[in-house]
Amino acid sequence: MIPKTQLVKRISQHLVVHDMKHYHFDEVQSTNDTARQLLISHEEVIVTADSQVAGRGRNGHSWHSGKASDILFTYAANIHYLTTQKPLFYQACAALAVQAFLFELLPKEARIALKYPNDVYVQYRNLEGKISGSLIEVEYLGKDIKSIVVGIGINVNSVVGELNLNTQAITIRDVMHKPMILSELTSLFIQKFTELIQSPEQLIIDNWINTVNIIGKKVRHLQSNAVYTVVSINNEGFLVCNTGTEDITIHFGDSIRYELF
């Protein structure tokens, strides 16, 4: 049993979603950390929260959101419980679930792009920015994967100018020009995500590769300022790029820039 004081200030909801327990909290340190703790007593769990005290993004960045304003979501599972072990599958599910969610919600004129590996950007009229990001955390036991934790943040109602962000951002409220009902949107997103994680692994990975649409594009490496051409995406989800004289592998999407729209 995990002490409640280690998890939350107050639990406000407890639901069952596709045989997965869904816990919703008023406040957590991070939904990823809370979900990982819950794996002690659950094989598979979904955690959402109104706010995070210490939300994390990739590469040590913080994830900022307003109080009860945005979707803060984590799916976690002990890997022996599942039929797939590829972290790339869950990375693909995260990005594609956000895309499917936004396609159903936003105006048809809105353009939605996946930035490698799993950020989601929206362009609508004179607005453009990042609307969602994901953090995939894998725990190993020796060389074997023990558990996988998939954290996803989606900007819904936050006032972007009031947040300490390190990139240009956009919210669903910006696009729709009205405040959104967060509980309804959270339910819709959970539906999209759970549908995808029950889909065939290779089908999802292939769909993600096609949707990211980065193969053949030129990318600029931020540290060296060199420009490479993306040749392929390997089995681990890394970019194989050509420098003009040799192939190199790029492991981190945050280290490159390229045209999305």
XYZ file of C-alpha atoms in Angstrom:
261
model
C 0.000 0.000 0.000
C 1.385 3.429 -0.949
C 0.740 6.102 1.700
C -1.636 8.710 0.340
C 0.627 11.469 1.571
C 3.289 10.298 -0.862
C 0.893 10.561 -3.743
C -1.513 13.447 -3.447
C -3.175 16.071 -1.337
C -6.613 14.592 -2.005
C -7.978 11.987 -4.359
C -11.016 13.200 -6.252
C -11.929 10.452 -8.693
C -11.528 6.718 -9.224
C -12.772 5.197 -12.458
C -12.267 2.055 -14.533
C -11.214 2.545 -18.159
C -11.005 -0.511 -20.442
C -10.137 -2.713 -17.435
C -7.449 -0.205 -16.465
C -7.749 1.683 -13.211
C -7.868 5.446 -13.696
C -6.917 7.622 -10.754
C -7.481 11.364 -10.865
C -5.775 13.581 -8.288
C -6.066 17.224 -7.335
C -2.288 17.612 -7.107
C 0.786 15.426 -7.547
C 4.509 15.949 -7.805
C 4.266 14.483 -11.296
C 1.749 12.106 -12.874
C 4.637 9.909 -14.072
C 6.008 9.494 -10.545
C 2.556 8.776 -9.129
C 1.789 6.194 -11.830
C 5.133 4.492 -11.243
C 4.333 4.185 -7.531
C 0.935 2.710 -8.350
C 2.605 -0.041 -10.404
C 3.605 -1.601 -7.100
C -0.032 -2.683 -6.676
C -1.322 -2.463 -10.273
C -0.209 -4.050 -13.520
C -1.546 -1.205 -15.649
C -2.834 2.213 -14.630
C -3.843 5.643 -15.905
C -3.213 8.747 -13.793
C -4.503 12.261 -14.415
C -4.225 15.344 -12.241
C -5.413 18.927 -11.937
C -1.880 20.133 -11.304
C 1.731 18.999 -10.956
C 4.196 20.526 -8.541
C 7.198 19.181 -10.462
C 6.032 18.185 -13.936
C 8.825 17.008 -16.229
C 9.497 17.223 -19.938
C 12.285 15.615 -21.937
C 15.986 16.288 -21.337
C 15.486 17.757 -17.876
C 13.004 20.444 -18.927
C 10.020 21.280 -16.706
C 6.451 20.924 -17.954
C 4.304 23.903 -16.973
C 0.527 24.084 -16.834
C -2.185 26.043 -15.089
C -4.238 24.761 -12.154
C -7.035 22.498 -13.481
C -6.417 23.975 -16.931
C -4.714 21.294 -19.009
C -4.639 17.564 -19.627
C -1.931 15.999 -17.437
C -1.961 12.290 -18.256
C 0.197 9.243 -17.600
C -0.202 5.637 -18.655
C 2.033 3.093 -16.915
C 2.380 -0.679 -17.103
C 4.568 -3.482 -15.897
C 5.926 -4.781 -19.169
C 5.544 -8.521 -18.434
C 1.806 -7.864 -18.357
C 1.814 -6.695 -21.968
C 2.347 -8.296 -25.358
C 4.779 -5.650 -26.586
C 8.125 -4.505 -25.191
C 9.191 -1.811 -27.641
C 9.360 1.653 -26.057
C 8.969 3.015 -29.595
C 5.435 1.614 -29.713
C 4.377 3.696 -26.706
C 6.153 6.773 -28.059
C 4.176 6.340 -31.277
C 0.907 5.822 -29.392
C 1.463 9.033 -27.422
C 1.933 11.234 -30.481
C -0.765 9.580 -32.590
C -3.317 9.693 -29.753
C -2.837 13.462 -29.393
C -3.156 13.880 -33.156
C -6.360 11.801 -33.318
C -7.778 13.724 -30.348
C -7.046 17.080 -31.984
C -8.411 16.001 -35.369
C -11.751 15.287 -33.713
C -11.744 18.530 -31.750
C -10.184 21.349 -33.764
C -11.535 23.087 -36.887
C -10.787 21.312 -40.155
C -8.630 24.258 -41.238
C -6.219 23.656 -38.366
C -2.978 21.963 -39.410
C -1.520 19.420 -36.990
C 2.087 18.272 -37.234
C 4.107 15.754 -35.245
C 7.603 17.044 -34.519
C 10.031 14.168 -34.116
C 9.808 12.293 -31.880
C 6.511 13.071 -30.127
C 5.794 16.779 -29.794
C 2.610 18.019 -31.460
C 2.316 21.442 -33.099
C -0.739 23.257 -34.431
C -1.000 25.978 -37.047
C -4.310 27.817 -37.338
C -4.774 31.170 -39.067
C -2.193 33.476 -37.458
C -1.472 31.062 -34.596
C 1.277 28.462 -34.456
C 2.963 26.618 -31.605
C 3.505 23.495 -29.556
C 0.313 22.123 -28.055
C 1.513 18.829 -26.582
C 4.610 16.959 -25.470
C 5.360 13.500 -24.123
C 7.895 11.933 -21.788
C 8.502 8.183 -22.094
C 10.354 6.659 -19.141
C 11.568 3.058 -19.209
C 12.698 1.097 -16.147
C 15.071 -1.820 -16.695
C 15.784 -4.914 -14.641
C 19.194 -5.894 -15.904
C 18.890 -5.858 -19.702
C 15.147 -6.491 -19.673
C 12.461 -3.814 -19.570
C 10.576 -3.915 -16.277
C 8.031 -1.132 -16.783
C 7.083 1.698 -19.104
C 5.643 5.084 -18.138
C 4.109 7.397 -20.762
C 3.480 10.967 -19.657
C 1.552 13.349 -21.926
C 0.699 16.996 -21.439
C -1.817 18.814 -23.649
C -2.369 22.579 -23.437
C -6.110 23.134 -23.089
C -7.094 26.262 -21.146
C -3.841 27.676 -19.782
C -2.961 31.281 -20.532
C 0.324 30.700 -22.350
C 1.734 34.142 -21.520
C 1.529 33.375 -17.799
C 3.564 30.166 -18.052
C 7.345 29.847 -17.965
C 7.805 28.083 -21.291
C 10.958 27.425 -23.292
C 9.202 27.211 -26.645
C 6.404 28.919 -28.542
C 3.139 27.379 -27.362
C -0.518 27.290 -28.273
C -3.613 26.004 -26.451
C -6.894 24.449 -27.553
C -8.650 27.473 -26.085
C -6.571 29.743 -28.374
C -7.807 27.867 -31.428
C -11.425 27.428 -30.349
C -11.752 30.972 -28.906
C -13.588 29.695 -25.840
C -12.829 27.892 -22.575
C -13.077 24.132 -22.861
C -14.620 21.618 -20.450
C -11.509 19.810 -19.244
C -13.227 16.675 -17.918
C -14.889 16.011 -21.288
C -11.646 16.506 -23.190
C -9.746 14.262 -20.788
C -12.279 11.456 -21.318
C -12.004 11.860 -25.092
C -8.212 11.721 -24.983
C -8.178 8.623 -22.773
C -10.481 6.945 -25.278
C -8.103 7.743 -28.160
C -5.038 6.567 -26.255
C -6.528 3.299 -25.015
C -7.724 2.452 -28.521
C -4.190 2.837 -29.860
C -2.377 0.806 -27.196
C -4.665 -2.117 -28.031
C -3.676 -1.929 -31.720
C -1.017 -4.065 -33.501
C 2.469 -2.846 -32.645
C 4.012 -2.634 -36.113
C 0.912 -0.988 -37.558
C 1.190 1.824 -35.004
C 4.943 2.253 -35.486
C 4.595 2.378 -39.284
C 1.752 4.890 -38.956
C 3.895 7.055 -36.676
C 6.846 6.982 -39.099
C 4.582 8.028 -41.964
C 2.860 10.730 -39.916
C 6.077 12.263 -38.559
C 7.000 12.660 -42.230
C 10.646 13.507 -41.619
C 12.337 11.024 -43.955
C 13.884 12.891 -46.866
C 13.789 16.230 -45.043
C 16.799 18.373 -44.179
C 17.399 18.954 -40.462
C 19.760 21.412 -38.794
C 21.755 20.104 -35.866
C 21.704 22.815 -33.194
C 25.097 22.119 -31.634
C 27.137 21.880 -34.837
C 24.808 23.954 -37.063
C 25.362 21.257 -39.704
C 22.518 20.353 -42.057
C 21.741 16.675 -42.614
C 19.250 14.735 -44.702
C 17.125 12.155 -42.873
C 17.519 8.793 -44.615
C 15.419 6.556 -42.347
C 14.165 5.864 -38.836
C 15.754 2.753 -37.313
C 14.131 0.051 -35.171
C 14.787 2.014 -31.980
C 13.116 5.118 -33.400
C 16.348 7.082 -33.955
C 17.004 9.192 -37.039
C 19.560 7.901 -39.523
C 20.913 10.960 -41.362
C 23.389 11.531 -44.166
C 25.992 14.262 -43.893
C 26.953 14.056 -47.554
C 29.888 11.782 -46.799
C 28.598 9.394 -44.109
C 25.551 8.274 -42.160
C 25.091 9.395 -38.546
C 22.418 8.586 -35.983
C 20.548 11.337 -34.119
C 19.003 10.191 -30.847
C 17.286 13.350 -29.615
C 14.629 15.348 -31.431
C 15.385 18.403 -29.276
C 18.812 18.649 -30.906
C 17.424 19.404 -34.379
C 15.224 21.908 -36.154
C 13.349 21.450 -39.428
C 10.291 22.743 -41.301
C 7.079 21.327 -39.880
C 4.419 23.075 -41.989
